[in-house]
Coordinates of C-alpha atoms in Angstrom, one line a residue:
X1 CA 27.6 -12.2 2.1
X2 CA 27.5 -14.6 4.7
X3 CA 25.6 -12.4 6.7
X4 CA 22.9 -12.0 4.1
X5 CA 21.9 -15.1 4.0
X6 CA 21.2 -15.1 7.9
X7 CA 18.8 -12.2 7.3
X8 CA 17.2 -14.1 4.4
X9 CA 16.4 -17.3 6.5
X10 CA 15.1 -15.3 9.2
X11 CA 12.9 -13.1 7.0
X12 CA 12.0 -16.6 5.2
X13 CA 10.6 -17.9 8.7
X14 CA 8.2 -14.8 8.4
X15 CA 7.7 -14.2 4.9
X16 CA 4.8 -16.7 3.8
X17 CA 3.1 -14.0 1.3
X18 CA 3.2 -14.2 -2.5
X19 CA 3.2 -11.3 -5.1
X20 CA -0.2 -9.9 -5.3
X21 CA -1.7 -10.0 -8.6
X22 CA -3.0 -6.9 -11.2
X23 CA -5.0 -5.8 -13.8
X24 CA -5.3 -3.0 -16.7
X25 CA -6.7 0.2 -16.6
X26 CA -8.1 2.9 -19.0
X27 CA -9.4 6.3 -17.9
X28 CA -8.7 9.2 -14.8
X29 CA -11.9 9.6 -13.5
X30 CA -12.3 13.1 -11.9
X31 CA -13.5 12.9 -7.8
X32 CA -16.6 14.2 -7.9
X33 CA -18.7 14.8 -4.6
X34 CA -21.3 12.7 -3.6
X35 CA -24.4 13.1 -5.6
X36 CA -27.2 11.5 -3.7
X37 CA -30.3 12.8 -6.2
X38 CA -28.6 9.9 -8.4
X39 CA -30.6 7.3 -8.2
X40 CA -28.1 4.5 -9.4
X41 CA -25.6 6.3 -6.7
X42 CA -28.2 6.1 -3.6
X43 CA -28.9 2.3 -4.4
X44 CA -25.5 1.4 -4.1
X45 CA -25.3 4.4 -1.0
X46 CA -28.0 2.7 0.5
X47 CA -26.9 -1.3 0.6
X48 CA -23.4 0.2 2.6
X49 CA -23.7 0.7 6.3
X50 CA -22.9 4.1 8.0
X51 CA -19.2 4.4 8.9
X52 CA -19.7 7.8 10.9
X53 CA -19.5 7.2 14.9
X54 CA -20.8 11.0 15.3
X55 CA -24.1 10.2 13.8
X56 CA -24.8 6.1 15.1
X57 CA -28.7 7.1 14.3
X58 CA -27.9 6.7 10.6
X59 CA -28.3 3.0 9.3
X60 CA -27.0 3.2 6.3
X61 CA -24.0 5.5 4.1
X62 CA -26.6 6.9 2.3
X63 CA -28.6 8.1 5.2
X64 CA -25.2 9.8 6.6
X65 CA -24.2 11.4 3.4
X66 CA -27.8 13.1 3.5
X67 CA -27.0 14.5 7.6
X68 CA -25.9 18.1 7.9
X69 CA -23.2 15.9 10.4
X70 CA -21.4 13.8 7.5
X71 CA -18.3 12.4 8.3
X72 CA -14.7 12.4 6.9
X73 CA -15.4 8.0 6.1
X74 CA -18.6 8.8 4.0
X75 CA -17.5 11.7 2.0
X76 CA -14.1 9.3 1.2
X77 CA -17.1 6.4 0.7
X78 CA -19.0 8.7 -1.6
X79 CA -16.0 9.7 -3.7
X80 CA -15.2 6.0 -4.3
X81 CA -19.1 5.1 -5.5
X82 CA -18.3 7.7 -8.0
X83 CA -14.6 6.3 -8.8
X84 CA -15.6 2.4 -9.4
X85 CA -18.6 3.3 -11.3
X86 CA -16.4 6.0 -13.6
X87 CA -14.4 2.7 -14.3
X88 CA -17.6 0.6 -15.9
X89 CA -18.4 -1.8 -12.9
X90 CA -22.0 -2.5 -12.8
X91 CA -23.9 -1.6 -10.0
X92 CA -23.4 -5.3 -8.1
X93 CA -19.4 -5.1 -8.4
X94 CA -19.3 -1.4 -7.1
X95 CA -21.4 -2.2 -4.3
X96 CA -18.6 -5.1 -3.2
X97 CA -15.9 -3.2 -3.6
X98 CA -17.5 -0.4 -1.8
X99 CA -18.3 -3.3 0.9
X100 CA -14.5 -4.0 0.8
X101 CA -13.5 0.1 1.2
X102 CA -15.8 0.1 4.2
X103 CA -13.8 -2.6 5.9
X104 CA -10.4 -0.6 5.6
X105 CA -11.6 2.6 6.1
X106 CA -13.2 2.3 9.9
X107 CA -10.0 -0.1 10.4
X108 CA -7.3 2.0 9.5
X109 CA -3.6 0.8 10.5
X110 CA -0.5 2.8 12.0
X111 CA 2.8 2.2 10.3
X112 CA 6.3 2.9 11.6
X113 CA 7.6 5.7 9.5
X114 CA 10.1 7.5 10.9
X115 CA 13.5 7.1 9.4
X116 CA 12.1 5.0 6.1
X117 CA 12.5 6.3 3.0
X118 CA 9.9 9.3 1.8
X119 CA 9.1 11.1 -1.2
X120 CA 8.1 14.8 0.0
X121 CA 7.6 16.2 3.0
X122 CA 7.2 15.2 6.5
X123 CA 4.2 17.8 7.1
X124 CA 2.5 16.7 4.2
X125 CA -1.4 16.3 4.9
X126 CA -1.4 12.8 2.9
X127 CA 0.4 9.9 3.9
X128 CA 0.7 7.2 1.1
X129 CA 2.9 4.1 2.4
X130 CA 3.8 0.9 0.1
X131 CA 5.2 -2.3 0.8
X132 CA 7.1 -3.7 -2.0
X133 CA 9.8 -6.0 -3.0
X134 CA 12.6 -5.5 -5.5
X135 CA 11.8 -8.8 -7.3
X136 CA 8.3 -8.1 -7.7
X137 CA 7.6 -7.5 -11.4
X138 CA 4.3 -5.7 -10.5
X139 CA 6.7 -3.3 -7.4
X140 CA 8.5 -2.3 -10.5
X141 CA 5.1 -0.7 -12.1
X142 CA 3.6 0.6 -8.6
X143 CA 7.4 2.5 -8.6
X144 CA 6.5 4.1 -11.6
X145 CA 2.8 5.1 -10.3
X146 CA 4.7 6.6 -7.0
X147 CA 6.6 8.7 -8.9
X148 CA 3.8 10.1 -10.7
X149 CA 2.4 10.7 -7.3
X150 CA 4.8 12.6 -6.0
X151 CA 4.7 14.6 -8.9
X152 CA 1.2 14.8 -9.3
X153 CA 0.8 15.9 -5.6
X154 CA 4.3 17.7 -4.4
X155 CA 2.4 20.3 -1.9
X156 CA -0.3 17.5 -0.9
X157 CA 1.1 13.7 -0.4
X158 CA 4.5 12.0 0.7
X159 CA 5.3 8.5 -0.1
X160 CA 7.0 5.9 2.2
X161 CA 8.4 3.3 1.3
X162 CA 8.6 0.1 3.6
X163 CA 10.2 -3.3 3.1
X164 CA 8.4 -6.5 2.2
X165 CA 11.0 -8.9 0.8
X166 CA 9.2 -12.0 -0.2
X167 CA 12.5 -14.6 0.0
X168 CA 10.6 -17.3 -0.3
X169 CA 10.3 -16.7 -4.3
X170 CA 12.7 -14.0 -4.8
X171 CA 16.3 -15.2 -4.3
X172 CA 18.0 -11.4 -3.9
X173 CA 14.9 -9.5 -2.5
X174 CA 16.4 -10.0 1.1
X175 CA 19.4 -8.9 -0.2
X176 CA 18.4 -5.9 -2.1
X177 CA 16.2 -4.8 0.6
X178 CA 19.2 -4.8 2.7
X179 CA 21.4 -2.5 0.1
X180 CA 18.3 -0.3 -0.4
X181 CA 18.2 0.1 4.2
X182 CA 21.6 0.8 3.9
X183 CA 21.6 3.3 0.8
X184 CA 18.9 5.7 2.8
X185 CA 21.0 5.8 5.6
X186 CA 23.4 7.0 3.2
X187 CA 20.1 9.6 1.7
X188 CA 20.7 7.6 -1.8
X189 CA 17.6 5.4 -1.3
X190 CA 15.3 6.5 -4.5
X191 CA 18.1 6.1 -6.4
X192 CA 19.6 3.1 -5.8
X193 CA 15.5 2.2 -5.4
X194 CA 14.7 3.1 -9.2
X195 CA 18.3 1.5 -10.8
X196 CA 16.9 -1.7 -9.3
X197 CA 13.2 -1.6 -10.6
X198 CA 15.0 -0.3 -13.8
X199 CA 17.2 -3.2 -14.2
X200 CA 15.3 -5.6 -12.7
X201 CA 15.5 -8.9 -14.4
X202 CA 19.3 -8.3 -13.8
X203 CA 19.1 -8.2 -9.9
X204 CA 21.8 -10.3 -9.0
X205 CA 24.7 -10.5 -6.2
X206 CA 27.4 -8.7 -9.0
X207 CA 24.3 -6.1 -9.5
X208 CA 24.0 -5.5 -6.0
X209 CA 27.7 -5.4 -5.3
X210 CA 28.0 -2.5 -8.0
X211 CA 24.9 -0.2 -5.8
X212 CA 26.9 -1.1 -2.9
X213 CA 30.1 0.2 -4.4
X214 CA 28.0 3.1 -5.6
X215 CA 27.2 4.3 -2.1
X216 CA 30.9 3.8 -1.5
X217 CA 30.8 0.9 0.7
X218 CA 32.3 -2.7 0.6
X219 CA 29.6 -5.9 0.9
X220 CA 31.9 -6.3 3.3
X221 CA 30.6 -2.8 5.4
X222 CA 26.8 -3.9 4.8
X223 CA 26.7 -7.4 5.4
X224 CA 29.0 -7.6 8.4
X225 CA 27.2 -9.4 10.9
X226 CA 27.5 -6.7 13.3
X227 CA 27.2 -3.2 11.4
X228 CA 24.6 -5.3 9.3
X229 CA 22.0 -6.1 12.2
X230 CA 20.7 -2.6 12.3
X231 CA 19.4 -2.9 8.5
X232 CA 18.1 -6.5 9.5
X233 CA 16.1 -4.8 12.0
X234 CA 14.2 -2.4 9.9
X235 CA 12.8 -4.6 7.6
X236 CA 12.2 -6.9 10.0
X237 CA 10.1 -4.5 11.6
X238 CA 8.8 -3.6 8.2
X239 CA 7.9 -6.8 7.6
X240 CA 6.4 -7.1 11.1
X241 CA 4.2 -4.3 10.2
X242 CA 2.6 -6.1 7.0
X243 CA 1.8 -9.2 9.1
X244 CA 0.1 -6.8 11.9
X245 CA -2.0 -5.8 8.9
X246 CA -3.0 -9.0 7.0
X247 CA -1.4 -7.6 3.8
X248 CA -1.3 -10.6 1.7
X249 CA 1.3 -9.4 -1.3
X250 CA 2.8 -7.1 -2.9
X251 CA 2.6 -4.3 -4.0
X252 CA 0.6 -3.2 -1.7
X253 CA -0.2 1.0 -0.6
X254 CA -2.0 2.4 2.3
X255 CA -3.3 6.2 1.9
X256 CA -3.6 7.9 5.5
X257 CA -3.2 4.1 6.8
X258 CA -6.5 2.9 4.8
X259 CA -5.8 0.2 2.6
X260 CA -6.2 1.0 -1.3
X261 CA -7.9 -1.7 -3.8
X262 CA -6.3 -1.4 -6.6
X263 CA -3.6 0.8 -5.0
X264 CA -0.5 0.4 -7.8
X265 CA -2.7 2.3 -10.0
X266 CA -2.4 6.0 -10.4
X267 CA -5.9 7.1 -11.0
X268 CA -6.8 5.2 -8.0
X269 CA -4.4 6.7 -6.0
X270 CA -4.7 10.2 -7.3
X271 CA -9.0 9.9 -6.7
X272 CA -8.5 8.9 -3.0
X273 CA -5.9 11.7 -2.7
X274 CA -8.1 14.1 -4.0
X275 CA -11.0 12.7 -2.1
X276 CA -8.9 12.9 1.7
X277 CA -8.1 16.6 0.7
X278 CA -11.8 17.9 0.1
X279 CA -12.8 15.7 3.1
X280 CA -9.8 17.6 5.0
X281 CA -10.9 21.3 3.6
X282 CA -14.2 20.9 4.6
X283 CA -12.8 20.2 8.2
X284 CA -15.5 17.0 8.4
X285 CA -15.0 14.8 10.9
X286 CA -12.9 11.6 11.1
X287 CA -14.6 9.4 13.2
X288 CA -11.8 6.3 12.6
X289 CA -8.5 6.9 13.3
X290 CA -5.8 4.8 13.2
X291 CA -4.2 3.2 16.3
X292 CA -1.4 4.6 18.0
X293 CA 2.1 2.2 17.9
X294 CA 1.6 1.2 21.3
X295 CA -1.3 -0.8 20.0
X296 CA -3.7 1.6 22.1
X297 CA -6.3 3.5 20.6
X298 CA -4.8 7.2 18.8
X299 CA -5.7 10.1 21.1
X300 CA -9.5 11.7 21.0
X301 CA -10.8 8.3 19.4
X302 CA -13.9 6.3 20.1
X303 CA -14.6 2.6 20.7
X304 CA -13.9 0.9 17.6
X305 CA -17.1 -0.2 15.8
X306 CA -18.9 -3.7 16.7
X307 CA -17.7 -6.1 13.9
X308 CA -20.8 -8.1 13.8
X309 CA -23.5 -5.3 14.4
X310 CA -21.5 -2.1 12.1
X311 CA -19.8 -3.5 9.5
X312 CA -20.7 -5.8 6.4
X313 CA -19.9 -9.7 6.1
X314 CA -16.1 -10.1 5.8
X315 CA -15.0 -9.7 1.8
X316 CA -12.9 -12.4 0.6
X317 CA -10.7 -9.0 -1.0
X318 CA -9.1 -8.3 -3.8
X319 CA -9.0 -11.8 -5.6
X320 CA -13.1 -12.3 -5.2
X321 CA -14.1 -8.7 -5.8
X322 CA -15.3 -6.8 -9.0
X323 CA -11.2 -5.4 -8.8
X324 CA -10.1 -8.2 -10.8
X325 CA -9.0 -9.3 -14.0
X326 CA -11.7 -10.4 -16.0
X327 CA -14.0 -7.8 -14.1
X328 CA -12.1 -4.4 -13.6
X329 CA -10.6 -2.1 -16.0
X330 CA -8.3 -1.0 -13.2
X331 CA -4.6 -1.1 -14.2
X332 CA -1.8 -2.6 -12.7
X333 CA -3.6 -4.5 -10.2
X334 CA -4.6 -8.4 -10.5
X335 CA -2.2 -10.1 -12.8
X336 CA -0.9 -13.4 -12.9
X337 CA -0.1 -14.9 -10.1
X338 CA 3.7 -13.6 -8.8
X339 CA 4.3 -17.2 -7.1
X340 CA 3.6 -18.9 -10.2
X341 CA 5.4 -16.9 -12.4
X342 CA 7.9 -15.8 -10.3
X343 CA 11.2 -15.7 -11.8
X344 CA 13.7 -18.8 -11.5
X345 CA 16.7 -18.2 -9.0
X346 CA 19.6 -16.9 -11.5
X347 CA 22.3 -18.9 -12.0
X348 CA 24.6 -16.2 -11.4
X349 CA 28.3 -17.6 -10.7
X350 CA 28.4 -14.6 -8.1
X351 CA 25.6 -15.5 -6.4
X352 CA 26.6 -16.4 -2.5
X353 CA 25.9 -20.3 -2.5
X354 CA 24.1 -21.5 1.3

């Protein structure tokens, strides 16, 4: 165990992220397409800016959404209006968190995901990727909504999974993240995945010992320093991902590399799914595409979009918007604060001791 507690210093040294917090939600709201002769829906329409590169004429979403040239970002933009207002915010609270969506949608990220754990197919026209940690009461409740996902949307949305151990509260999240690497090279991932969330207040070194036994392995064959730096460099490059994209916590999900407000919640999830998939049938345009690995722009894209001349004022995100907990019905997104009630490190006689 030696070996983990290497890993867990070095992840430590780049882990300086807390447990994001969540809220409650009530209804599924069905995506409906945008319906501009709303006049409540083309006030908020009309305050966003236009996020379609093909049609730079248009000020504002509104004004795009009425072009016979709308975009695959307005239709998504439209759909959300429609979401946030299904959910009771008031007018104000949807425009902000339409103000938010804007800012993730024409800055969409690119993720390492070959070889990381998935949920469906490969060729599956959605992409849905969460970072999570196996200490992270909250990652325990976005597992769940994942699930649902994948059954929800089998022909129409894979989920990958990608490390984010946050050892700076979580005593054995380095370590389970390192059982979990190991378990989908042996293709046992989801399950070793769902006994932890399961049994989570009883993460522990014996705990993790038994998965490890499980998979037919010694600690010994995982945590060797040598056999065990190929799982340290997977989450390290998962973690390295989550930095290159600001994500501040956990749980946190991407859908075709946008960033999802209130993402651990299934009717979120499920409405920006649903939302990808018309914009997709309808073959509209997607003027924002998500940067190649390399860090150079992905293939047939155009300049990104001037920050200060195309895009609203920054959004303080998730914590200051209408998607929190006194103001959103949303569920499972915006609770207590993980760092503050974070569990205490066991005292679990067969924990490894630095």
């Amino acid at each position: 165990m030696k070996f983990f507690l290497q890993i867990a210093l070095a992840l430590l040294a780049l882990s300086t992220t807390q447990c994001a917090t969540q809220t409650a939600a009530q209804t599924l709201a069905p995506t409906a397409r945008a319906p501009i002769d709303d006049d409540a829906f083309a006030a908020i329409a009309s305050q966003v800016r236009n996020p379609c590169k093909n049609i730079p004429e248009k000020a504002s979403l509104l004004g795009a959404l009425q072009s016979d040239r709308v975009c695959y970002e307005a239709s998504i933009l439209a759909d959300d209006i429609v979401f946030f207002k299904s959910q009771g915010l008031n007018a104000d609270q949807t425009t902000k968190m339409i103000v938010a969506e804007y800012e993730s949608i024409v800055a969409p990220h690119a993720f390492r995901t070959d070889g990381r754990p998935r949920m469906g197919s490969n060729s599956a026209p959605v992409e849905v990727v969460i970072f999570s940690d196996f200490q992270c009461p909250f990652c325990a409740r976005a597992a769940k909504t994942m699930h649902r996902i994948a059954e929800r949307y089998p022909q129409d949305a894979s989920i990958v999974f990608k490390q984010m151990p946050l050892v700076s509260i979580h005593p054995y999240a380095a370590a389970a993240a390192v059982v979990t690497t190991f378990a989908n090279e042996k293709d046992m991932f989801w399950q070793i995945h769902d006994t932890l969330f399961d049994d989570q207040k009883s993460i522990s070194a014996s705990l993790l010992t038994k998965q490890i036994e499980r998979l037919g392995a010694t600690p010994e064959d995982v945590f060797d320093p040598v056999k065990g730096q190929r799982l340290a460099v997977v989450i390290v490059e998962d973690m390295a991902d989550a930095e290159k994209a600001d994500i501040a916590g956990t749980p946190t999900v991407f859908v075709d590399g946008v960033h999802i407000q209130g993402g651990a919640n299934f009717e979120r999830v499920a409405a920006r799914i649903e939302a990808i998939r018309y914009a997709q049938n309808a073959l509209l345009d997607r003027t924002h595409l998500p940067p190649k690995l390399d860090g150079k722009s992905a293939e047939n894209s155009q300049t990104p979009p001037n920050d200060e001349q195309n895009s609203p004022q920054p959004h303080d995100g998730e914590q200051n918007s209408p998607n929190n907990e006194q103001n959103s019905p949303n569920d499972e997104q915006n609770s207590p604060n993980d760092k503050q009630n974070s569990p205490q490190p066991p005292n679990d006689e067969d924990s490894p001791s630095i």
